[in-house]
Short mmCIF file of N, CA and C in Angstrom, two decimals:
data_model
loop_
_atom_site.label_atom_id
_atom_site.label_comp_id
_atom_site.label_asym_id
_atom_site.label_seq_id
_atom_site.Cartn_x
_atom_site.Cartn_y
_atom_site.Cartn_z
N MET A 554 111.24 103.36 131.08
CA MET A 554 111.49 102.34 130.21
C MET A 554 110.34 102.36 129.16
N THR A 555 110.66 102.29 127.74
CA THR A 555 109.73 102.22 126.72
C THR A 555 108.64 100.96 126.84
N GLU A 556 107.25 101.37 126.92
CA GLU A 556 106.27 100.29 126.87
C GLU A 556 106.04 99.95 125.39
N ILE A 557 105.87 98.67 125.05
CA ILE A 557 105.62 98.19 123.84
C ILE A 557 104.41 97.16 124.09
N GLU A 558 103.31 97.47 123.27
CA GLU A 558 102.05 96.78 123.39
C GLU A 558 101.54 96.41 122.13
N VAL A 559 101.21 95.04 122.04
CA VAL A 559 100.45 94.46 120.98
C VAL A 559 99.04 94.22 121.32
N ARG A 560 97.99 94.79 120.46
CA ARG A 560 96.62 94.82 120.82
C ARG A 560 95.90 94.96 119.51
N ALA A 561 94.58 94.63 119.86
CA ALA A 561 93.58 95.13 118.67
C ALA A 561 93.66 96.42 118.31
N ALA A 562 93.77 96.87 117.11
CA ALA A 562 93.71 98.27 116.50
C ALA A 562 92.50 98.96 117.15
N ARG A 563 92.67 100.11 117.57
CA ARG A 563 91.47 100.89 118.03
C ARG A 563 91.07 101.66 116.83
N PRO A 564 89.68 101.98 116.62
CA PRO A 564 88.99 102.67 115.36
C PRO A 564 89.87 103.81 115.02
N ALA A 565 90.23 104.91 115.93
CA ALA A 565 91.23 105.86 115.74
C ALA A 565 92.46 105.71 115.17
N GLU A 566 92.95 104.29 115.28
CA GLU A 566 94.30 104.00 114.56
C GLU A 566 94.16 103.26 113.34
N LEU A 567 93.00 103.18 112.70
CA LEU A 567 93.00 102.70 111.39
C LEU A 567 93.45 103.34 110.20
N GLU A 568 93.51 104.84 110.49
CA GLU A 568 94.20 105.37 109.53
C GLU A 568 95.93 105.35 109.51
N ALA A 569 96.31 105.20 110.64
CA ALA A 569 97.57 104.73 110.92
C ALA A 569 97.98 103.25 110.12
N VAL A 570 97.02 102.54 110.29
CA VAL A 570 97.40 101.16 109.97
C VAL A 570 97.21 101.34 108.33
N ALA A 571 96.29 102.09 107.82
CA ALA A 571 96.22 102.29 106.43
C ALA A 571 97.63 103.15 105.85
N GLU A 572 98.14 103.87 106.52
CA GLU A 572 99.46 104.57 106.21
C GLU A 572 100.52 103.53 106.13
N LEU A 573 100.42 102.53 107.22
CA LEU A 573 101.46 101.40 107.17
C LEU A 573 101.33 100.46 105.92
N ARG A 574 99.99 100.29 105.44
CA ARG A 574 99.75 99.35 104.34
C ARG A 574 100.40 100.17 103.04
N TRP A 575 100.15 101.43 102.85
CA TRP A 575 100.49 102.29 101.90
C TRP A 575 102.20 102.22 101.87
N ARG A 576 102.73 102.42 103.02
CA ARG A 576 104.24 102.31 103.13
C ARG A 576 104.84 101.16 102.66
N TRP A 577 104.27 100.07 103.00
CA TRP A 577 104.63 98.74 102.69
C TRP A 577 104.66 98.60 101.24
N VAL A 578 103.48 98.80 100.66
CA VAL A 578 103.51 98.47 99.16
C VAL A 578 104.39 99.47 98.44
N ALA A 579 104.64 100.76 98.83
CA ALA A 579 105.57 101.70 98.19
C ALA A 579 106.89 101.26 98.42
N GLU A 580 107.24 100.63 99.51
CA GLU A 580 108.68 100.18 99.86
C GLU A 580 108.97 98.99 99.04
N ARG A 581 108.00 97.95 98.76
CA ARG A 581 108.12 96.63 97.86
C ARG A 581 107.95 97.18 96.60
N ASP A 582 107.01 97.98 95.91
CA ASP A 582 106.69 97.81 94.56
C ASP A 582 106.83 99.29 93.97
N GLY A 583 107.04 100.29 94.86
CA GLY A 583 106.87 101.85 94.51
C GLY A 583 105.35 102.27 94.12
N LEU A 584 105.16 103.29 94.58
CA LEU A 584 103.90 103.91 94.18
C LEU A 584 103.74 105.38 94.06
N PRO A 585 102.92 105.81 93.12
CA PRO A 585 102.87 107.42 92.97
C PRO A 585 102.72 108.11 94.11
N ALA A 586 103.01 109.36 94.06
CA ALA A 586 102.98 110.22 95.39
C ALA A 586 101.29 110.61 95.46
N ASP A 587 100.61 110.73 94.47
CA ASP A 587 99.26 110.95 94.62
C ASP A 587 98.47 109.85 94.85
N GLY A 588 97.38 109.90 95.44
CA GLY A 588 96.16 108.90 95.72
C GLY A 588 96.35 108.32 97.18
N ARG A 589 97.37 108.71 98.00
CA ARG A 589 97.66 108.33 99.30
C ARG A 589 96.40 108.56 100.08
N ASP A 590 95.98 109.88 100.20
CA ASP A 590 94.91 110.10 101.20
C ASP A 590 93.66 109.41 100.78
N ALA A 591 93.30 109.30 99.60
CA ALA A 591 92.01 108.67 99.39
C ALA A 591 92.29 107.13 99.60
N PHE A 592 93.33 106.60 99.42
CA PHE A 592 93.66 105.28 99.93
C PHE A 592 93.53 105.18 101.44
N VAL A 593 93.94 105.95 102.12
CA VAL A 593 93.91 105.96 103.71
C VAL A 593 92.56 105.99 104.10
N ARG A 594 91.74 106.84 103.45
CA ARG A 594 90.31 106.94 103.87
C ARG A 594 89.56 105.62 103.45
N GLU A 595 89.74 105.29 102.45
CA GLU A 595 89.10 103.96 101.81
C GLU A 595 89.53 102.58 102.62
N PHE A 596 90.82 102.61 102.98
CA PHE A 596 91.23 101.36 103.74
C PHE A 596 90.82 101.44 105.07
N ALA A 597 90.70 102.49 105.65
CA ALA A 597 90.21 102.67 107.11
C ALA A 597 88.65 102.26 107.13
N ALA A 598 87.98 102.58 106.08
CA ALA A 598 86.49 102.29 106.03
C ALA A 598 86.48 100.73 105.83
N TRP A 599 87.39 100.19 104.81
CA TRP A 599 87.21 98.80 104.56
C TRP A 599 87.57 98.02 105.97
N ALA A 600 88.47 98.40 106.69
CA ALA A 600 89.06 97.83 107.91
C ALA A 600 87.85 97.82 108.95
N ARG A 601 87.26 98.94 108.82
CA ARG A 601 86.03 98.91 109.86
C ARG A 601 84.86 98.05 109.43
N GLU A 602 84.52 98.01 108.12
CA GLU A 602 83.39 97.06 107.52
C GLU A 602 83.63 95.63 107.65
N ASN A 603 85.01 95.31 107.54
CA ASN A 603 85.46 93.97 107.60
C ASN A 603 85.97 93.48 108.95
N ALA A 604 85.83 94.27 110.03
CA ALA A 604 86.30 93.92 111.32
C ALA A 604 86.03 92.51 111.88
N ALA A 605 84.75 92.18 111.46
CA ALA A 605 84.27 90.69 112.03
C ALA A 605 85.29 89.60 111.40
N THR A 606 85.66 89.85 110.23
CA THR A 606 86.31 88.75 109.54
C THR A 606 88.05 88.90 109.28
N HIS A 607 88.26 90.30 109.59
CA HIS A 607 89.78 90.67 109.55
C HIS A 607 90.24 91.51 110.74
N HIS A 608 90.51 90.55 111.58
CA HIS A 608 90.87 91.31 112.94
C HIS A 608 92.41 91.95 112.91
N CYS A 609 92.37 93.26 113.21
CA CYS A 609 93.53 93.81 112.97
C CYS A 609 94.29 93.99 114.44
N LEU A 610 95.64 93.68 114.32
CA LEU A 610 96.40 93.92 115.56
C LEU A 610 97.48 94.84 115.41
N VAL A 611 97.89 95.56 116.16
CA VAL A 611 98.94 96.75 115.86
C VAL A 611 99.98 96.47 117.15
N VAL A 612 101.24 96.80 116.79
CA VAL A 612 102.17 97.06 117.83
C VAL A 612 102.68 98.59 118.08
N VAL A 613 102.39 99.01 119.29
CA VAL A 613 102.55 100.38 119.52
C VAL A 613 103.72 100.72 120.54
N ARG A 614 104.43 101.63 120.36
CA ARG A 614 105.33 102.06 121.25
C ARG A 614 105.23 103.46 121.52
N ASP A 615 105.16 103.89 122.76
CA ASP A 615 105.09 105.18 123.20
C ASP A 615 103.94 105.99 122.44
N GLY A 616 102.66 105.19 122.16
CA GLY A 616 101.55 105.94 121.60
C GLY A 616 101.64 105.71 119.91
N GLN A 617 102.67 105.30 119.44
CA GLN A 617 102.83 105.18 117.83
C GLN A 617 102.85 103.83 117.34
N VAL A 618 101.88 103.72 116.24
CA VAL A 618 101.82 102.60 115.66
C VAL A 618 102.92 102.04 114.90
N LEU A 619 103.68 101.18 115.12
CA LEU A 619 104.98 100.87 114.40
C LEU A 619 104.69 99.53 113.35
N GLY A 620 103.75 98.93 113.89
CA GLY A 620 103.28 97.66 112.93
C GLY A 620 101.99 97.18 113.15
N MET A 621 101.66 96.26 112.07
CA MET A 621 100.33 95.76 111.98
C MET A 621 100.44 94.33 111.63
N ALA A 622 99.22 93.60 111.81
CA ALA A 622 98.94 92.14 111.31
C ALA A 622 97.45 91.97 111.44
N PHE A 623 97.05 91.28 110.22
CA PHE A 623 95.55 90.94 110.30
C PHE A 623 95.48 89.41 110.35
N LEU A 624 94.40 89.03 111.19
CA LEU A 624 93.95 87.48 110.97
C LEU A 624 92.72 87.40 110.37
N ALA A 625 92.75 87.14 109.13
CA ALA A 625 91.45 86.80 108.36
C ALA A 625 90.87 85.45 109.02
N VAL A 626 89.48 85.35 109.23
CA VAL A 626 89.07 84.42 109.80
C VAL A 626 87.83 83.86 108.76
N THR A 627 87.90 82.58 108.43
CA THR A 627 87.01 81.84 107.44
C THR A 627 86.38 80.83 108.18
N SER A 628 84.89 80.71 108.06
CA SER A 628 84.07 79.58 108.47
C SER A 628 84.47 78.44 107.66
N ARG A 629 84.45 77.22 108.26
CA ARG A 629 84.84 76.19 107.56
C ARG A 629 83.44 75.13 107.56
N VAL A 630 83.46 74.27 106.67
CA VAL A 630 82.35 73.32 106.47
C VAL A 630 82.25 72.38 107.60
N PRO A 631 80.98 72.58 108.17
CA PRO A 631 80.86 71.72 109.53
C PRO A 631 80.93 70.16 109.21
N THR A 632 81.29 69.39 110.26
CA THR A 632 81.35 67.92 110.31
C THR A 632 80.28 67.37 111.33
N PRO A 633 80.02 66.23 111.38
CA PRO A 633 79.03 65.72 112.52
C PRO A 633 79.84 65.92 113.76
N ALA A 634 81.11 66.00 113.90
CA ALA A 634 81.81 66.00 115.38
C ALA A 634 81.97 67.47 115.48
N ALA A 635 82.03 68.47 114.69
CA ALA A 635 82.31 69.79 115.05
C ALA A 635 81.46 70.79 114.05
N PHE A 636 80.20 71.30 114.52
CA PHE A 636 79.50 71.91 113.55
C PHE A 636 80.03 73.33 113.35
N SER A 637 80.59 74.14 114.31
CA SER A 637 81.13 75.41 114.12
C SER A 637 82.60 75.20 114.01
N ARG A 638 83.02 75.53 112.90
CA ARG A 638 84.54 75.53 112.69
C ARG A 638 85.12 76.65 111.68
N ALA A 639 86.31 76.92 112.16
CA ALA A 639 86.98 78.22 111.43
C ALA A 639 88.28 78.04 111.26
N GLY A 640 89.00 78.75 110.33
CA GLY A 640 90.48 78.65 110.19
C GLY A 640 90.77 80.03 110.13
N GLY A 641 92.14 80.31 110.09
CA GLY A 641 92.55 81.75 110.06
C GLY A 641 93.75 81.88 108.96
N ASP A 642 93.98 82.86 108.54
CA ASP A 642 95.12 83.32 107.74
C ASP A 642 95.70 84.58 108.10
N VAL A 643 97.12 84.66 108.37
CA VAL A 643 97.77 85.66 108.80
C VAL A 643 97.92 86.34 107.45
N GLN A 644 97.85 87.87 107.51
CA GLN A 644 97.81 88.75 106.31
C GLN A 644 98.43 89.91 106.88
N SER A 645 99.20 90.56 105.95
CA SER A 645 99.71 91.94 106.02
C SER A 645 100.63 92.19 107.31
N VAL A 646 101.48 91.42 107.82
CA VAL A 646 102.25 91.58 108.89
C VAL A 646 103.40 92.60 108.50
N TYR A 647 103.46 93.67 109.06
CA TYR A 647 104.46 94.56 108.64
C TYR A 647 104.87 95.40 109.78
N VAL A 648 106.22 95.81 109.84
CA VAL A 648 106.71 96.75 110.88
C VAL A 648 107.67 97.64 110.02
N VAL A 649 107.57 98.86 110.55
CA VAL A 649 108.33 99.87 109.79
C VAL A 649 109.70 99.64 110.00
N PRO A 650 110.60 99.83 108.75
CA PRO A 650 111.92 99.73 108.59
C PRO A 650 112.79 100.05 109.90
N GLU A 651 112.59 101.35 110.30
CA GLU A 651 113.47 101.78 111.54
C GLU A 651 113.10 100.98 112.78
N ALA A 652 112.03 100.23 112.88
CA ALA A 652 111.78 99.57 114.09
C ALA A 652 112.00 98.01 114.05
N ARG A 653 112.41 97.56 112.68
CA ARG A 653 112.74 96.03 112.44
C ARG A 653 113.89 95.61 113.30
N ASP A 654 114.04 94.26 113.46
CA ASP A 654 115.10 93.58 113.93
C ASP A 654 115.02 93.69 115.59
N GLY A 655 114.02 93.85 116.14
CA GLY A 655 113.93 94.20 117.64
C GLY A 655 112.93 93.24 118.06
N GLY A 656 112.26 92.27 117.34
CA GLY A 656 111.40 91.43 117.77
C GLY A 656 109.78 91.78 117.69
N LEU A 657 109.79 92.96 116.98
CA LEU A 657 108.47 93.36 117.01
C LEU A 657 107.37 92.50 116.13
N GLY A 658 108.07 92.15 115.03
CA GLY A 658 107.26 91.31 113.87
C GLY A 658 106.86 90.09 114.75
N GLY A 659 107.77 89.39 115.54
CA GLY A 659 107.53 88.31 116.28
C GLY A 659 106.45 88.28 117.37
N ARG A 660 106.51 89.56 117.86
CA ARG A 660 105.32 89.96 118.97
C ARG A 660 103.94 90.01 118.17
N LEU A 661 104.09 90.50 117.05
CA LEU A 661 102.72 90.67 116.26
C LEU A 661 102.15 89.10 115.93
N ILE A 662 102.94 88.30 115.34
CA ILE A 662 102.80 86.87 115.18
C ILE A 662 102.36 86.30 116.25
N ASP A 663 102.99 86.36 117.48
CA ASP A 663 102.48 85.75 118.76
C ASP A 663 101.21 86.26 119.04
N GLY A 664 100.88 87.45 118.94
CA GLY A 664 99.52 87.94 119.22
C GLY A 664 98.52 87.56 118.26
N VAL A 665 98.84 87.37 117.08
CA VAL A 665 97.82 86.79 116.04
C VAL A 665 97.62 85.27 116.42
N LEU A 666 98.40 84.50 116.84
CA LEU A 666 98.45 83.19 117.50
C LEU A 666 97.47 83.12 118.67
N ARG A 667 97.72 84.04 119.59
CA ARG A 667 97.06 83.90 120.79
C ARG A 667 95.54 84.48 120.48
N LEU A 668 95.32 85.31 119.57
CA LEU A 668 93.85 85.56 119.18
C LEU A 668 93.30 84.43 118.42
N ALA A 669 94.08 83.80 117.57
CA ALA A 669 93.53 82.52 117.07
C ALA A 669 92.91 81.40 117.90
N GLY A 670 93.78 81.34 119.24
CA GLY A 670 93.36 80.29 120.04
C GLY A 670 92.10 80.80 120.83
N GLU A 671 92.16 82.15 121.07
CA GLU A 671 90.95 82.68 121.91
C GLU A 671 89.67 82.51 120.93
N LEU A 672 89.63 82.48 119.61
CA LEU A 672 88.74 82.41 118.59
C LEU A 672 88.36 81.02 118.42
N GLY A 673 89.27 79.88 118.78
CA GLY A 673 89.05 78.61 118.55
C GLY A 673 89.25 78.17 117.32
N LEU A 674 90.18 78.84 116.69
CA LEU A 674 90.44 78.47 115.14
C LEU A 674 91.02 77.00 115.17
N GLU A 675 91.00 76.33 114.21
CA GLU A 675 91.56 74.77 114.00
C GLU A 675 92.85 75.10 113.57
N ARG A 676 93.21 76.07 112.56
CA ARG A 676 94.52 76.26 112.10
C ARG A 676 94.88 77.67 111.49
N VAL A 677 95.93 78.03 111.55
CA VAL A 677 96.24 79.33 110.97
C VAL A 677 97.33 79.10 109.90
N THR A 678 97.06 79.74 108.54
CA THR A 678 98.12 79.62 107.41
C THR A 678 98.65 80.97 107.31
N VAL A 679 99.72 80.99 106.64
CA VAL A 679 100.47 82.39 106.22
C VAL A 679 101.23 82.14 104.96
N HIS A 680 101.16 83.14 104.07
CA HIS A 680 101.84 83.35 102.85
C HIS A 680 102.97 84.30 103.26
N SER A 681 104.25 83.74 103.47
CA SER A 681 105.14 84.55 104.02
C SER A 681 106.15 85.23 103.14
N SER A 682 106.84 86.38 103.38
CA SER A 682 107.90 86.73 102.71
C SER A 682 109.15 85.73 103.18
N PRO A 683 110.16 85.43 102.21
CA PRO A 683 111.41 84.78 102.64
C PRO A 683 112.06 85.34 103.89
N ARG A 684 112.19 86.67 104.13
CA ARG A 684 112.77 87.16 105.17
C ARG A 684 111.98 86.88 106.53
N ALA A 685 110.67 86.65 106.56
CA ALA A 685 109.94 86.35 107.80
C ALA A 685 109.74 84.85 107.97
N VAL A 686 110.23 84.03 107.06
CA VAL A 686 109.98 82.47 107.28
C VAL A 686 110.50 81.85 108.62
N PRO A 687 111.83 82.50 109.04
CA PRO A 687 112.23 81.85 110.30
C PRO A 687 111.44 82.32 111.34
N ALA A 688 110.96 83.47 111.54
CA ALA A 688 110.12 83.93 112.55
C ALA A 688 108.68 83.07 112.63
N TYR A 689 108.26 82.76 111.52
CA TYR A 689 106.97 81.91 111.59
C TYR A 689 107.45 80.47 112.09
N ARG A 690 108.41 79.96 111.54
CA ARG A 690 108.93 78.60 111.97
C ARG A 690 109.20 78.44 113.43
N ARG A 691 109.67 79.70 114.02
CA ARG A 691 110.22 79.59 115.52
C ARG A 691 108.93 79.46 116.28
N ARG A 692 107.85 79.94 115.73
CA ARG A 692 106.44 80.00 116.28
C ARG A 692 105.54 78.81 116.06
N GLY A 693 106.25 77.68 115.37
CA GLY A 693 105.22 76.47 115.19
C GLY A 693 104.81 76.25 113.78
N PHE A 694 104.82 77.26 112.85
CA PHE A 694 104.35 76.99 111.40
C PHE A 694 105.40 76.29 110.63
N SER A 695 104.86 75.15 109.94
CA SER A 695 105.60 74.55 109.14
C SER A 695 104.89 74.22 107.72
N VAL A 696 105.65 73.72 106.79
CA VAL A 696 105.13 73.35 105.40
C VAL A 696 104.35 72.41 105.44
N ALA A 697 102.94 72.33 104.98
CA ALA A 697 101.94 71.32 104.88
C ALA A 697 101.86 70.88 103.41
N PRO A 698 102.39 69.71 103.05
CA PRO A 698 102.32 69.31 101.85
C PRO A 698 101.11 69.14 101.40
N GLN A 699 100.04 69.26 102.01
CA GLN A 699 98.55 68.92 101.36
C GLN A 699 97.84 70.31 101.20
N LEU A 700 98.63 71.45 101.67
CA LEU A 700 98.14 72.81 101.44
C LEU A 700 98.59 73.18 100.07
N LEU A 701 97.74 73.46 99.18
CA LEU A 701 98.22 73.70 97.88
C LEU A 701 97.47 74.92 97.43
N GLN A 702 97.80 75.71 96.51
CA GLN A 702 97.63 76.66 95.96
C GLN A 702 97.47 77.01 94.46
N ALA A 703 96.58 77.65 93.90
CA ALA A 703 96.49 77.84 92.32
C ALA A 703 96.23 79.33 92.16
N PRO A 704 97.27 79.82 91.27
CA PRO A 704 97.06 81.19 90.79
C PRO A 704 95.85 81.31 90.03
N ILE A 705 95.21 82.35 90.20
CA ILE A 705 93.75 82.52 89.46
C ILE A 705 94.18 83.78 88.46
N SER A 706 93.84 83.61 87.24
CA SER A 706 94.04 84.73 86.38
C SER A 706 92.59 85.16 86.03
N PRO A 707 92.33 86.51 85.65
CA PRO A 707 91.30 87.14 85.49
C PRO A 707 90.69 86.57 84.22
N PRO A 708 89.53 86.32 83.97
CA PRO A 708 89.13 85.93 82.78
C PRO A 708 89.42 86.81 81.46
N LYS A 709 89.60 86.09 80.45
CA LYS A 709 90.04 86.80 79.07
C LYS A 709 88.85 87.37 78.57
N ALA A 710 88.95 88.52 78.10
CA ALA A 710 87.75 89.16 77.32
C ALA A 710 87.30 88.40 76.03
N ALA A 711 86.14 88.28 75.82
CA ALA A 711 85.65 87.49 74.60
C ALA A 711 85.92 88.51 73.43
N SER A 712 86.50 87.75 72.24
CA SER A 712 86.54 88.87 70.99
C SER A 712 85.80 88.13 69.81
N GLY A 713 85.64 88.94 69.00
CA GLY A 713 84.82 88.41 67.84
C GLY A 713 83.64 89.12 67.58
N PRO A 714 82.67 88.74 66.67
CA PRO A 714 81.47 89.42 66.56
C PRO A 714 80.56 89.43 67.59
N GLY A 715 80.02 90.63 68.11
CA GLY A 715 79.08 90.68 69.00
C GLY A 715 79.80 90.80 70.40
N SER A 716 80.84 90.82 70.47
CA SER A 716 81.56 91.06 71.85
C SER A 716 81.92 92.50 72.06
N SER A 717 82.32 92.73 73.29
CA SER A 717 82.52 94.18 73.44
C SER A 717 84.05 94.50 73.53
N ALA A 718 84.79 93.42 73.46
CA ALA A 718 86.36 93.49 73.50
C ALA A 718 86.76 94.28 72.51
N GLY A 719 87.68 95.27 72.66
CA GLY A 719 88.18 96.23 71.94
C GLY A 719 87.65 97.29 71.63
N ARG A 720 86.39 97.65 72.23
CA ARG A 720 85.77 98.83 71.96
C ARG A 720 86.08 99.74 72.92
#
């Protein structure tokens, strides 16, 4: 029988995780053929440097990394009743297309929620693709009317005398 495991990514697997991230963005948005090797190196370094706040889980079958998920942990402002507080955000849940529809994404979500409980997080949020919404709902996620978001645009360059815009 094939063993499927959801667990924390091992340092040697971070390049495979980076490959998954590249593949996901290429699948969704398209990417040029060049630049992949540099991205994989830089992403793996980023994952190592940010491991304290961005916990990476992988789903592995027969030694092959088939999916990933990140739990980004953010400290929250203390209250008199609870000085140490944190929340989480589920990020970058992805399973390779050839392994989808077999419950692996759900197992990753379950793993993230288990980790959030172990870390004592108050709540976990996610910005989901439409396809994954049912999987999150089955695991207790719901719409929170008070959780709002605002798109942030980069600042516009100043123009006119003395500015560097247009140079």
